Structure formats: C-alpha cells, structure tokens
C-alpha cells in the first residue's frame, strides 16, 4: 500500500536490532525434521520469493556445545559445493527468539531446497 516499505525491508522508524531476521525475511511453511542440534524448517524468503530450508538451533550456555555448533557451520560452508551436500547460503544468530527450540538465544542457517 501507499507508504508501506518494500518486502523484506524494515518499516521507517523501526529499530533493526529489535527485529528477528528470521521473522522479517522468511515465512515458515512447515517443519522438515528435528535432530540433535535443532529443527529444520521449510521457509519462503520474502525478498527473492524462493523456498529454502533453515536450521534453527538453540544456543547453549555450554561453550563446548557452542564450539561444536560453530564447527558444524564451518564444515557445512566448506562442503557446500559437494554434490551430496545441500547448498549453504549463510548463518546468523539472534537473541530473544522464543520459538527457537525452547527460547533464548538462537542461530539459523539457510540452505537451498533445490
């Protein structure tokens, strides 16, 4: 509508640090699976109108667990060109996302569904 921001962009006057990237950039279409580190969701990215898989993980208070998580992110990024690995697009962390595996600080990773 008139005066409304473009899809995927914050409203004028919005405080970007208060906005969840996940909630701002994606529409959740359903859960694809759940594992030891978290859950994978089928999402539609609002800016490019394409579907992706996003893995949502609750960040632990245990530094060793978080180091494992960061190793997984780095390994997936290195292997994303492998024919048997889904394409990796990126990762980020957020605070205050109560929907991410029980709440608290969370991380997400974006993967292609093609």
PDB file of N, CA and C in Angstrom:
ATOM      1  N   UNK A   1       0.810  -1.181   0.000  1.00  0.00           N
ATOM      2  CA  UNK A   1       0.000   0.000   0.000  1.00  0.00           C
ATOM      3  C   UNK A   1       0.846   1.233   0.000  1.00  0.00           C
ATOM      4  N   UNK A   2       0.184   2.393  -0.075  1.00  0.00           N
ATOM      5  CA  UNK A   2       0.884   3.671  -0.098  1.00  0.00           C
ATOM      6  C   UNK A   2       1.663   3.867   1.199  1.00  0.00           C
ATOM      7  N   UNK A   3       2.946   4.215   1.043  1.00  0.00           N
ATOM      8  CA  UNK A   3       3.788   4.460   2.203  1.00  0.00           C
ATOM      9  C   UNK A   3       4.309   3.210   2.884  1.00  0.00           C
ATOM     10  N   UNK A   4       3.961   2.028   2.374  1.00  0.00           N
ATOM     11  CA  UNK A   4       4.460   0.808   3.013  1.00  0.00           C
ATOM     12  C   UNK A   4       5.841   0.479   2.472  1.00  0.00           C
ATOM     13  N   UNK A   5       6.712  -0.091   3.293  1.00  0.00           N
ATOM     14  CA  UNK A   5       8.066  -0.419   2.844  1.00  0.00           C
ATOM     15  C   UNK A   5       8.030  -1.589   1.879  1.00  0.00           C
ATOM     16  N   UNK A   6       9.119  -1.776   1.138  1.00  0.00           N
ATOM     17  CA  UNK A   6       9.245  -2.922   0.254  1.00  0.00           C
ATOM     18  C   UNK A   6       9.325  -4.206   1.052  1.00  0.00           C
ATOM     19  N   UNK A   7       9.003  -5.303   0.405  1.00  0.00           N
ATOM     20  CA  UNK A   7       9.056  -6.608   1.064  1.00  0.00           C
ATOM     21  C   UNK A   7      10.477  -6.880   1.525  1.00  0.00           C
ATOM     22  N   UNK A   8      10.626  -7.333   2.755  1.00  0.00           N
ATOM     23  CA  UNK A   8      11.933  -7.691   3.277  1.00  0.00           C
ATOM     24  C   UNK A   8      12.706  -6.537   3.882  1.00  0.00           C
ATOM     25  N   UNK A   9      12.153  -5.330   3.843  1.00  0.00           N
ATOM     26  CA  UNK A   9      12.840  -4.179   4.400  1.00  0.00           C
ATOM     27  C   UNK A   9      12.070  -3.663   5.601  1.00  0.00           C
ATOM     28  N   UNK A  10      12.780  -3.175   6.630  1.00  0.00           N
ATOM     29  CA  UNK A  10      12.081  -2.705   7.833  1.00  0.00           C
ATOM     30  C   UNK A  10      11.278  -1.440   7.561  1.00  0.00           C
ATOM     31  N   UNK A  11      10.235  -1.245   8.339  1.00  0.00           N
ATOM     32  CA  UNK A  11       9.424  -0.040   8.252  1.00  0.00           C
ATOM     33  C   UNK A  11      10.252   1.162   8.680  1.00  0.00           C
ATOM     34  N   UNK A  12       9.957   2.348   8.119  1.00  0.00           N
ATOM     35  CA  UNK A  12      10.656   3.552   8.579  1.00  0.00           C
ATOM     36  C   UNK A  12      10.453   3.725  10.084  1.00  0.00           C
ATOM     37  N   UNK A  13      11.495   4.067  10.776  1.00  0.00           N
ATOM     38  CA  UNK A  13      11.420   4.252  12.217  1.00  0.00           C
ATOM     39  C   UNK A  13      11.579   2.962  13.011  1.00  0.00           C
ATOM     40  N   UNK A  14      11.630   1.824  12.317  1.00  0.00           N
ATOM     41  CA  UNK A  14      11.801   0.549  13.025  1.00  0.00           C
ATOM     42  C   UNK A  14      13.216   0.464  13.574  1.00  0.00           C
ATOM     43  N   UNK A  15      13.348  -0.201  14.688  1.00  0.00           N
ATOM     44  CA  UNK A  15      14.671  -0.407  15.279  1.00  0.00           C
ATOM     45  C   UNK A  15      15.162  -1.770  14.834  1.00  0.00           C
ATOM     46  N   UNK A  16      16.135  -1.839  13.901  1.00  0.00           N
ATOM     47  CA  UNK A  16      16.544  -3.117  13.328  1.00  0.00           C
ATOM     48  C   UNK A  16      17.062  -4.106  14.361  1.00  0.00           C
ATOM     49  N   UNK A  17      17.601  -3.631  15.475  1.00  0.00           N
ATOM     50  CA  UNK A  17      18.118  -4.551  16.494  1.00  0.00           C
ATOM     51  C   UNK A  17      16.998  -5.242  17.253  1.00  0.00           C
ATOM     52  N   UNK A  18      15.747  -4.756  17.116  1.00  0.00           N
ATOM     53  CA  UNK A  18      14.604  -5.389  17.754  1.00  0.00           C
ATOM     54  C   UNK A  18      13.930  -6.426  16.858  1.00  0.00           C
ATOM     55  N   UNK A  19      14.356  -6.518  15.618  1.00  0.00           N
ATOM     56  CA  UNK A  19      13.690  -7.383  14.660  1.00  0.00           C
ATOM     57  C   UNK A  19      14.447  -8.682  14.472  1.00  0.00           C
ATOM     58  N   UNK A  20      13.730  -9.765  14.467  1.00  0.00           N
ATOM     59  CA  UNK A  20      14.299 -11.066  14.175  1.00  0.00           C
ATOM     60  C   UNK A  20      14.511 -11.168  12.675  1.00  0.00           C
ATOM     61  N   UNK A  21      15.705 -11.519  12.241  1.00  0.00           N
ATOM     62  CA  UNK A  21      15.942 -11.709  10.816  1.00  0.00           C
ATOM     63  C   UNK A  21      15.022 -12.802  10.278  1.00  0.00           C
ATOM     64  N   UNK A  22      14.866 -13.858  11.060  1.00  0.00           N
ATOM     65  CA  UNK A  22      14.029 -14.973  10.639  1.00  0.00           C
ATOM     66  C   UNK A  22      12.597 -14.504  10.386  1.00  0.00           C
ATOM     67  N   UNK A  23      12.045 -13.778  11.333  1.00  0.00           N
ATOM     68  CA  UNK A  23      10.654 -13.319  11.203  1.00  0.00           C
ATOM     69  C   UNK A  23      10.494 -12.240  10.143  1.00  0.00           C
ATOM     70  N   UNK A  24      11.538 -11.438   9.931  1.00  0.00           N
ATOM     71  CA  UNK A  24      11.490 -10.343   8.967  1.00  0.00           C
ATOM     72  C   UNK A  24      11.663 -10.852   7.537  1.00  0.00           C
ATOM     73  N   UNK A  25      12.536 -11.852   7.341  1.00  0.00           N
ATOM     74  CA  UNK A  25      12.923 -12.268   5.992  1.00  0.00           C
ATOM     75  C   UNK A  25      12.202 -13.504   5.468  1.00  0.00           C
ATOM     76  N   UNK A  26      11.594 -14.304   6.351  1.00  0.00           N
ATOM     77  CA  UNK A  26      11.051 -15.592   5.930  1.00  0.00           C
ATOM     78  C   UNK A  26       9.615 -15.803   6.381  1.00  0.00           C
ATOM     79  N   UNK A  27       8.892 -16.608   5.612  1.00  0.00           N
ATOM     80  CA  UNK A  27       7.588 -17.126   6.012  1.00  0.00           C
ATOM     81  C   UNK A  27       7.786 -18.616   6.233  1.00  0.00           C
ATOM     82  N   UNK A  28       7.471 -19.093   7.422  1.00  0.00           N
ATOM     83  CA  UNK A  28       7.657 -20.505   7.750  1.00  0.00           C
ATOM     84  C   UNK A  28       6.525 -21.320   7.132  1.00  0.00           C
ATOM     85  N   UNK A  29       6.897 -22.367   6.368  1.00  0.00           N
ATOM     86  CA  UNK A  29       5.926 -23.207   5.684  1.00  0.00           C
ATOM     87  C   UNK A  29       5.716 -24.550   6.363  1.00  0.00           C
ATOM     88  N   UNK A  30       6.628 -24.930   7.261  1.00  0.00           N
ATOM     89  CA  UNK A  30       6.476 -26.190   7.982  1.00  0.00           C
ATOM     90  C   UNK A  30       7.811 -26.754   8.411  1.00  0.00           C
ATOM     91  N   UNK A  31       7.752 -27.686   9.349  1.00  0.00           N
ATOM     92  CA  UNK A  31       8.960 -28.337   9.853  1.00  0.00           C
ATOM     93  C   UNK A  31       9.301 -29.518   8.949  1.00  0.00           C
ATOM     94  N   UNK A  32      10.580 -29.590   8.561  1.00  0.00           N
ATOM     95  CA  UNK A  32      11.059 -30.705   7.740  1.00  0.00           C
ATOM     96  C   UNK A  32      11.621 -31.839   8.585  1.00  0.00           C
ATOM     97  N   UNK A  33      12.184 -31.504   9.741  1.00  0.00           N
ATOM     98  CA  UNK A  33      12.764 -32.532  10.588  1.00  0.00           C
ATOM     99  C   UNK A  33      13.358 -31.941  11.842  1.00  0.00           C
ATOM    100  N   UNK A  34      13.747 -32.838  12.741  1.00  0.00           N
ATOM    101  CA  UNK A  34      14.315 -32.427  14.025  1.00  0.00           C
ATOM    102  C   UNK A  34      15.480 -33.346  14.337  1.00  0.00           C
ATOM    103  N   UNK A  35      16.545 -32.765  14.897  1.00  0.00           N
ATOM    104  CA  UNK A  35      17.727 -33.553  15.223  1.00  0.00           C
ATOM    105  C   UNK A  35      18.352 -33.096  16.514  1.00  0.00           C
ATOM    106  N   UNK A  36      19.562 -33.552  16.756  1.00  0.00           N
ATOM    107  CA  UNK A  36      20.257 -33.266  17.994  1.00  0.00           C
ATOM    108  C   UNK A  36      20.521 -31.792  18.229  1.00  0.00           C
ATOM    109  N   UNK A  37      20.886 -31.054  17.191  1.00  0.00           N
ATOM    110  CA  UNK A  37      21.199 -29.635  17.353  1.00  0.00           C
ATOM    111  C   UNK A  37      19.984 -28.729  17.232  1.00  0.00           C
ATOM    112  N   UNK A  38      18.903 -29.176  16.574  1.00  0.00           N
ATOM    113  CA  UNK A  38      17.755 -28.303  16.403  1.00  0.00           C
ATOM    114  C   UNK A  38      16.789 -28.844  15.372  1.00  0.00           C
ATOM    115  N   UNK A  39      15.989 -27.948  14.798  1.00  0.00           N
ATOM    116  CA  UNK A  39      14.974 -28.318  13.825  1.00  0.00           C
ATOM    117  C   UNK A  39      15.232 -27.608  12.503  1.00  0.00           C
ATOM    118  N   UNK A  40      14.810 -28.253  11.415  1.00  0.00           N
ATOM    119  CA  UNK A  40      14.933 -27.678  10.077  1.00  0.00           C
ATOM    120  C   UNK A  40      13.529 -27.349   9.589  1.00  0.00           C
ATOM    121  N   UNK A  41      13.362 -26.122   9.081  1.00  0.00           N
ATOM    122  CA  UNK A  41      12.075 -25.642   8.622  1.00  0.00           C
ATOM    123  C   UNK A  41      12.128 -25.280   7.143  1.00  0.00           C
ATOM    124  N   UNK A  42      11.039 -25.598   6.446  1.00  0.00           N
ATOM    125  CA  UNK A  42      10.861 -25.161   5.067  1.00  0.00           C
ATOM    126  C   UNK A  42      10.309 -23.745   5.143  1.00  0.00           C
ATOM    127  N   UNK A  43      10.967 -22.811   4.463  1.00  0.00           N
ATOM    128  CA  UNK A  43      10.581 -21.408   4.521  1.00  0.00           C
ATOM    129  C   UNK A  43      10.559 -20.806   3.121  1.00  0.00           C
ATOM    130  N   UNK A  44       9.865 -19.684   2.993  1.00  0.00           N
ATOM    131  CA  UNK A  44       9.921 -18.895   1.770  1.00  0.00           C
ATOM    132  C   UNK A  44      10.581 -17.575   2.134  1.00  0.00           C
ATOM    133  N   UNK A  45      11.616 -17.218   1.384  1.00  0.00           N
ATOM    134  CA  UNK A  45      12.310 -15.965   1.612  1.00  0.00           C
ATOM    135  C   UNK A  45      11.508 -14.860   0.934  1.00  0.00           C
ATOM    136  N   UNK A  46      11.157 -13.816   1.672  1.00  0.00           N
ATOM    137  CA  UNK A  46      10.267 -12.783   1.162  1.00  0.00           C
ATOM    138  C   UNK A  46      10.899 -11.937   0.060  1.00  0.00           C
ATOM    139  N   UNK A  47      12.184 -11.736   0.095  1.00  0.00           N
ATOM    140  CA  UNK A  47      12.831 -10.860  -0.874  1.00  0.00           C
ATOM    141  C   UNK A  47      12.940 -11.502  -2.253  1.00  0.00           C
ATOM    142  N   UNK A  48      13.348 -12.780  -2.321  1.00  0.00           N
ATOM    143  CA  UNK A  48      13.520 -13.426  -3.628  1.00  0.00           C
ATOM    144  C   UNK A  48      12.400 -14.402  -3.973  1.00  0.00           C
ATOM    145  N   UNK A  49      11.448 -14.603  -3.055  1.00  0.00           N
ATOM    146  CA  UNK A  49      10.278 -15.465  -3.268  1.00  0.00           C
ATOM    147  C   UNK A  49      10.654 -16.919  -3.567  1.00  0.00           C
ATOM    148  N   UNK A  50      11.792 -17.366  -3.035  1.00  0.00           N
ATOM    149  CA  UNK A  50      12.244 -18.746  -3.232  1.00  0.00           C
ATOM    150  C   UNK A  50      12.147 -19.500  -1.916  1.00  0.00           C
ATOM    151  N   UNK A  51      12.075 -20.829  -2.025  1.00  0.00           N
ATOM    152  CA  UNK A  51      11.992 -21.666  -0.831  1.00  0.00           C
ATOM    153  C   UNK A  51      13.378 -22.146  -0.420  1.00  0.00           C
ATOM    154  N   UNK A  52      13.577 -22.201   0.904  1.00  0.00           N
ATOM    155  CA  UNK A  52      14.836 -22.635   1.495  1.00  0.00           C
ATOM    156  C   UNK A  52      14.530 -23.523   2.696  1.00  0.00           C
ATOM    157  N   UNK A  53      15.554 -24.198   3.164  1.00  0.00           N
ATOM    158  CA  UNK A  53      15.496 -24.896   4.447  1.00  0.00           C
ATOM    159  C   UNK A  53      16.334 -24.072   5.415  1.00  0.00           C
ATOM    160  N   UNK A  54      15.780 -23.783   6.577  1.00  0.00           N
ATOM    161  CA  UNK A  54      16.509 -23.054   7.615  1.00  0.00           C
ATOM    162  C   UNK A  54      16.594 -23.946   8.841  1.00  0.00           C
ATOM    163  N   UNK A  55      17.798 -24.142   9.317  1.00  0.00           N
ATOM    164  CA  UNK A  55      18.012 -24.921  10.533  1.00  0.00           C
ATOM    165  C   UNK A  55      18.053 -23.956  11.707  1.00  0.00           C
ATOM    166  N   UNK A  56      17.127 -24.147  12.658  1.00  0.00           N
ATOM    167  CA  UNK A  56      17.078 -23.309  13.853  1.00  0.00           C
ATOM    168  C   UNK A  56      17.641 -24.103  15.023  1.00  0.00           C
ATOM    169  N   UNK A  57      18.564 -23.479  15.727  1.00  0.00           N
ATOM    170  CA  UNK A  57      19.271 -24.137  16.821  1.00  0.00           C
ATOM    171  C   UNK A  57      19.260 -23.218  18.034  1.00  0.00           C
ATOM    172  N   UNK A  58      18.990 -23.792  19.181  1.00  0.00           N
ATOM    173  CA  UNK A  58      19.090 -23.024  20.425  1.00  0.00           C
ATOM    174  C   UNK A  58      20.549 -23.021  20.862  1.00  0.00           C
ATOM    175  N   UNK A  59      21.080 -21.841  21.115  1.00  0.00           N
ATOM    176  CA  UNK A  59      22.468 -21.718  21.549  1.00  0.00           C
ATOM    177  C   UNK A  59      22.539 -22.081  23.030  1.00  0.00           C
ATOM    178  N   UNK A  60      23.492 -22.923  23.336  1.00  0.00           N
ATOM    179  CA  UNK A  60      23.661 -23.436  24.693  1.00  0.00           C
ATOM    180  C   UNK A  60      24.431 -22.455  25.576  1.00  0.00           C
ATOM    181  N   UNK A  61      24.320 -22.653  26.851  1.00  0.00           N
ATOM    182  CA  UNK A  61      25.163 -21.894  27.792  1.00  0.00           C
ATOM    183  C   UNK A  61      26.516 -22.569  27.954  1.00  0.00           C
ATOM    184  N   UNK A  62      26.662 -23.749  27.374  1.00  0.00           N
ATOM    185  CA  UNK A  62      27.894 -24.533  27.428  1.00  0.00           C
ATOM    186  C   UNK A  62      28.780 -24.159  26.242  1.00  0.00           C
ATOM    187  N   UNK A  63      29.937 -23.574  26.517  1.00  0.00           N
ATOM    188  CA  UNK A  63      30.840 -23.141  25.456  1.00  0.00           C
ATOM    189  C   UNK A  63      31.276 -24.292  24.551  1.00  0.00           C
ATOM    190  N   UNK A  64      31.441 -25.496  25.129  1.00  0.00           N
ATOM    191  CA  UNK A  64      31.853 -26.644  24.302  1.00  0.00           C
ATOM    192  C   UNK A  64      30.777 -26.992  23.278  1.00  0.00           C
ATOM    193  N   UNK A  65      29.514 -26.938  23.683  1.00  0.00           N
ATOM    194  CA  UNK A  65      28.414 -27.198  22.749  1.00  0.00           C
ATOM    195  C   UNK A  65      28.382 -26.150  21.643  1.00  0.00           C
ATOM    196  N   UNK A  66      28.616 -24.898  22.005  1.00  0.00           N
ATOM    197  CA  UNK A  66      28.620 -23.828  21.010  1.00  0.00           C
ATOM    198  C   UNK A  66      29.800 -23.964  20.052  1.00  0.00           C
ATOM    199  N   UNK A  67      30.940 -24.448  20.546  1.00  0.00           N
ATOM    200  CA  UNK A  67      32.086 -24.688  19.669  1.00  0.00           C
ATOM    201  C   UNK A  67      31.765 -25.787  18.659  1.00  0.00           C
ATOM    202  N   UNK A  68      31.050 -26.833  19.085  1.00  0.00           N
ATOM    203  CA  UNK A  68      30.618 -27.891  18.159  1.00  0.00           C
ATOM    204  C   UNK A  68      29.707 -27.316  17.093  1.00  0.00           C
ATOM    205  N   UNK A  69      28.789 -26.474  17.511  1.00  0.00           N
ATOM    206  CA  UNK A  69      27.859 -25.845  16.583  1.00  0.00           C
ATOM    207  C   UNK A  69      28.616 -25.003  15.553  1.00  0.00           C
ATOM    208  N   UNK A  70      29.573 -24.216  16.008  1.00  0.00           N
ATOM    209  CA  UNK A  70      30.348 -23.377  15.091  1.00  0.00           C
ATOM    210  C   UNK A  70      31.193 -24.230  14.140  1.00  0.00           C
ATOM    211  N   UNK A  71      31.708 -25.360  14.622  1.00  0.00           N
ATOM    212  CA  UNK A  71      32.443 -26.277  13.733  1.00  0.00           C
ATOM    213  C   UNK A  71      31.522 -26.813  12.647  1.00  0.00           C
ATOM    214  N   UNK A  72      30.288 -27.169  13.027  1.00  0.00           N
ATOM    215  CA  UNK A  72      29.322 -27.666  12.044  1.00  0.00           C
ATOM    216  C   UNK A  72      29.056 -26.607  10.975  1.00  0.00           C
ATOM    217  N   UNK A  73      28.860 -25.362  11.376  1.00  0.00           N
ATOM    218  CA  UNK A  73      28.611 -24.280  10.426  1.00  0.00           C
ATOM    219  C   UNK A  73      29.789 -24.152   9.465  1.00  0.00           C
ATOM    220  N   UNK A  74      31.005 -24.158   9.977  1.00  0.00           N
ATOM    221  CA  UNK A  74      32.193 -24.002   9.135  1.00  0.00           C
ATOM    222  C   UNK A  74      32.377 -25.181   8.185  1.00  0.00           C
ATOM    223  N   UNK A  75      32.108 -26.387   8.667  1.00  0.00           N
ATOM    224  CA  UNK A  75      32.239 -27.578   7.818  1.00  0.00           C
ATOM    225  C   UNK A  75      31.201 -27.553   6.700  1.00  0.00           C
ATOM    226  N   UNK A  76      29.967 -27.204   7.032  1.00  0.00           N
ATOM    227  CA  UNK A  76      28.918 -27.132   6.011  1.00  0.00           C
ATOM    228  C   UNK A  76      29.271 -26.074   4.971  1.00  0.00           C
ATOM    229  N   UNK A  77      29.799 -24.941   5.413  1.00  0.00           N
ATOM    230  CA  UNK A  77      30.192 -23.890   4.474  1.00  0.00           C
ATOM    231  C   UNK A  77      31.298 -24.381   3.535  1.00  0.00           C
ATOM    232  N   UNK A  78      32.260 -25.122   4.071  1.00  0.00           N
ATOM    233  CA  UNK A  78      33.356 -25.651   3.249  1.00  0.00           C
ATOM    234  C   UNK A  78      32.883 -26.711   2.262  1.00  0.00           C
ATOM    235  N   UNK A  79      31.906 -27.519   2.675  1.00  0.00           N
ATOM    236  CA  UNK A  79      31.459 -28.642   1.855  1.00  0.00           C
ATOM    237  C   UNK A  79      30.262 -28.313   0.967  1.00  0.00           C
ATOM    238  N   UNK A  80      29.798 -27.078   0.976  1.00  0.00           N
ATOM    239  CA  UNK A  80      28.549 -26.771   0.268  1.00  0.00           C
ATOM    240  C   UNK A  80      28.634 -26.954  -1.239  1.00  0.00           C
ATOM    241  N   UNK A  81      29.830 -27.044  -1.797  1.00  0.00           N
ATOM    242  CA  UNK A  81      29.945 -27.289  -3.238  1.00  0.00           C
ATOM    243  C   UNK A  81      29.952 -28.784  -3.563  1.00  0.00           C
ATOM    244  N   UNK A  82      29.952 -29.632  -2.540  1.00  0.00           N
ATOM    245  CA  UNK A  82      29.935 -31.088  -2.741  1.00  0.00           C
ATOM    246  C   UNK A  82      28.579 -31.506  -3.300  1.00  0.00           C
ATOM    247  N   UNK A  83      28.569 -32.465  -4.225  1.00  0.00           N
ATOM    248  CA  UNK A  83      27.324 -32.870  -4.882  1.00  0.00           C
ATOM    249  C   UNK A  83      26.324 -33.522  -3.931  1.00  0.00           C
ATOM    250  N   UNK A  84      26.775 -34.078  -2.809  1.00  0.00           N
ATOM    251  CA  UNK A  84      25.872 -34.751  -1.871  1.00  0.00           C
ATOM    252  C   UNK A  84      25.481 -33.882  -0.677  1.00  0.00           C
ATOM    253  N   UNK A  85      25.829 -32.608  -0.708  1.00  0.00           N
ATOM    254  CA  UNK A  85      25.515 -31.679   0.383  1.00  0.00           C
ATOM    255  C   UNK A  85      24.623 -30.572  -0.176  1.00  0.00           C
ATOM    256  N   UNK A  86      23.579 -30.205   0.564  1.00  0.00           N
ATOM    257  CA  UNK A  86      22.723 -29.107   0.108  1.00  0.00           C
ATOM    258  C   UNK A  86      23.529 -27.817   0.077  1.00  0.00           C
ATOM    259  N   UNK A  87      23.136 -26.894  -0.788  1.00  0.00           N
ATOM    260  CA  UNK A  87      23.852 -25.628  -0.916  1.00  0.00           C
ATOM    261  C   UNK A  87      23.627 -24.770   0.330  1.00  0.00           C
ATOM    262  N   UNK A  88      24.711 -24.274   0.867  1.00  0.00           N
ATOM    263  CA  UNK A  88      24.690 -23.451   2.084  1.00  0.00           C
ATOM    264  C   UNK A  88      24.754 -21.985   1.684  1.00  0.00           C
ATOM    265  N   UNK A  89      23.902 -21.155   2.305  1.00  0.00           N
ATOM    266  CA  UNK A  89      23.890 -19.730   1.982  1.00  0.00           C
ATOM    267  C   UNK A  89      24.416 -18.852   3.108  1.00  0.00           C
ATOM    268  N   UNK A  90      24.242 -19.239   4.362  1.00  0.00           N
ATOM    269  CA  UNK A  90      24.717 -18.396   5.435  1.00  0.00           C
ATOM    270  C   UNK A  90      24.148 -18.787   6.781  1.00  0.00           C
ATOM    271  N   UNK A  91      24.673 -18.143   7.813  1.00  0.00           N
ATOM    272  CA  UNK A  91      24.234 -18.394   9.184  1.00  0.00           C
ATOM    273  C   UNK A  91      24.184 -17.064   9.924  1.00  0.00           C
ATOM    274  N   UNK A  92      23.383 -17.016  10.973  1.00  0.00           N
ATOM    275  CA  UNK A  92      23.295 -15.833  11.816  1.00  0.00           C
ATOM    276  C   UNK A  92      22.806 -16.242  13.184  1.00  0.00           C
ATOM    277  N   UNK A  93      22.941 -15.333  14.143  1.00  0.00           N
ATOM    278  CA  UNK A  93      22.406 -15.608  15.478  1.00  0.00           C
ATOM    279  C   UNK A  93      21.484 -14.466  15.878  1.00  0.00           C
ATOM    280  N   UNK A  94      20.547 -14.785  16.754  1.00  0.00           N
ATOM    281  CA  UNK A  94      19.577 -13.821  17.243  1.00  0.00           C
ATOM    282  C   UNK A  94      19.389 -14.025  18.731  1.00  0.00           C
ATOM    283  N   UNK A  95      18.928 -13.002  19.399  1.00  0.00           N
ATOM    284  CA  UNK A  95      18.567 -13.154  20.804  1.00  0.00           C
ATOM    285  C   UNK A  95      17.079 -12.934  20.949  1.00  0.00           C
ATOM    286  N   UNK A  96      16.503 -13.597  21.937  1.00  0.00           N
ATOM    287  CA  UNK A  96      15.110 -13.374  22.265  1.00  0.00           C
ATOM    288  C   UNK A  96      14.100 -14.088  21.404  1.00  0.00           C
ATOM    289  N   UNK A  97      14.523 -15.008  20.526  1.00  0.00           N
ATOM    290  CA  UNK A  97      13.568 -15.753  19.702  1.00  0.00           C
ATOM    291  C   UNK A  97      13.028 -16.907  20.522  1.00  0.00           C
ATOM    292  N   UNK A  98      11.856 -16.740  21.079  1.00  0.00           N
ATOM    293  CA  UNK A  98      11.259 -17.752  21.955  1.00  0.00           C
ATOM    294  C   UNK A  98      10.762 -18.969  21.191  1.00  0.00           C
ATOM    295  N   UNK A  99      10.718 -18.887  19.853  1.00  0.00           N
ATOM    296  CA  UNK A  99      10.250 -20.027  19.064  1.00  0.00           C
ATOM    297  C   UNK A  99      11.371 -21.011  18.740  1.00  0.00           C
ATOM    298  N   UNK A 100      12.590 -20.649  18.992  1.00  0.00           N
ATOM    299  CA  UNK A 100      13.728 -21.483  18.591  1.00  0.00           C
ATOM    300  C   UNK A 100      14.050 -22.505  19.663  1.00  0.00           C
ATOM    301  N   UNK A 101      13.467 -23.661  19.552  1.00  0.00           N
ATOM    302  CA  UNK A 101      13.808 -24.795  20.414  1.00  0.00           C
ATOM    303  C   UNK A 101      13.821 -24.432  21.889  1.00  0.00           C
ATOM    304  N   UNK A 102      12.784 -23.802  22.366  1.00  0.00           N
ATOM    305  CA  UNK A 102      12.675 -23.557  23.799  1.00  0.00           C
ATOM    306  C   UNK A 102      13.021 -22.155  24.230  1.00  0.00           C
ATOM    307  N   UNK A 103      13.401 -21.288  23.309  1.00  0.00           N
ATOM    308  CA  UNK A 103      13.621 -19.892  23.648  1.00  0.00           C
ATOM    309  C   UNK A 103      15.065 -19.548  23.898  1.00  0.00           C
ATOM    310  N   UNK A 104      15.286 -18.278  24.193  1.00  0.00           N
ATOM    311  CA  UNK A 104      16.620 -17.781  24.439  1.00  0.00           C
ATOM    312  C   UNK A 104      17.314 -17.383  23.154  1.00  0.00           C
ATOM    313  N   UNK A 105      18.622 -17.389  23.185  1.00  0.00           N
ATOM    314  CA  UNK A 105      19.409 -17.020  22.017  1.00  0.00           C
ATOM    315  C   UNK A 105      19.387 -18.162  21.013  1.00  0.00           C
ATOM    316  N   UNK A 106      19.270 -17.816  19.737  1.00  0.00           N
ATOM    317  CA  UNK A 106      19.174 -18.857  18.721  1.00  0.00           C
ATOM    318  C   UNK A 106      20.059 -18.533  17.530  1.00  0.00           C
ATOM    319  N   UNK A 107      20.274 -19.546  16.699  1.00  0.00           N
ATOM    320  CA  UNK A 107      21.045 -19.369  15.476  1.00  0.00           C
ATOM    321  C   UNK A 107      20.254 -19.999  14.349  1.00  0.00           C
ATOM    322  N   UNK A 108      20.500 -19.512  13.150  1.00  0.00           N
ATOM    323  CA  UNK A 108      19.841 -20.063  11.966  1.00  0.00           C
ATOM    324  C   UNK A 108      20.829 -20.242  10.856  1.00  0.00           C
ATOM    325  N   UNK A 109      20.546 -21.154   9.967  1.00  0.00           N
ATOM    326  CA  UNK A 109      21.354 -21.354   8.775  1.00  0.00           C
ATOM    327  C   UNK A 109      20.434 -21.563   7.594  1.00  0.00           C
ATOM    328  N   UNK A 110      20.806 -21.019   6.450  1.00  0.00           N
ATOM    329  CA  UNK A 110      19.938 -21.029   5.274  1.00  0.00           C
ATOM    330  C   UNK A 110      20.523 -21.963   4.221  1.00  0.00           C
ATOM    331  N   UNK A 111      19.702 -22.893   3.728  1.00  0.00           N
ATOM    332  CA  UNK A 111      20.138 -23.893   2.753  1.00  0.00           C
ATOM    333  C   UNK A 111      19.129 -23.959   1.610  1.00  0.00           C
ATOM    334  N   UNK A 112      19.604 -24.225   0.407  1.00  0.00           N
ATOM    335  CA  UNK A 112      18.733 -24.330  -0.750  1.00  0.00           C
ATOM    336  C   UNK A 112      17.922 -25.612  -0.712  1.00  0.00           C
ATOM    337  N   UNK A 113      16.692 -25.573  -1.218  1.00  0.00           N
ATOM    338  CA  UNK A 113      15.863 -26.768  -1.324  1.00  0.00           C
ATOM    339  C   UNK A 113      15.872 -27.333  -2.735  1.00  0.00           C
ATOM    340  N   UNK A 114      16.687 -26.793  -3.612  1.00  0.00           N
ATOM    341  CA  UNK A 114      16.742 -27.281  -4.995  1.00  0.00           C
ATOM    342  C   UNK A 114      17.438 -28.602  -5.109  1.00  0.00           C
TER     343      UNK A 114
END
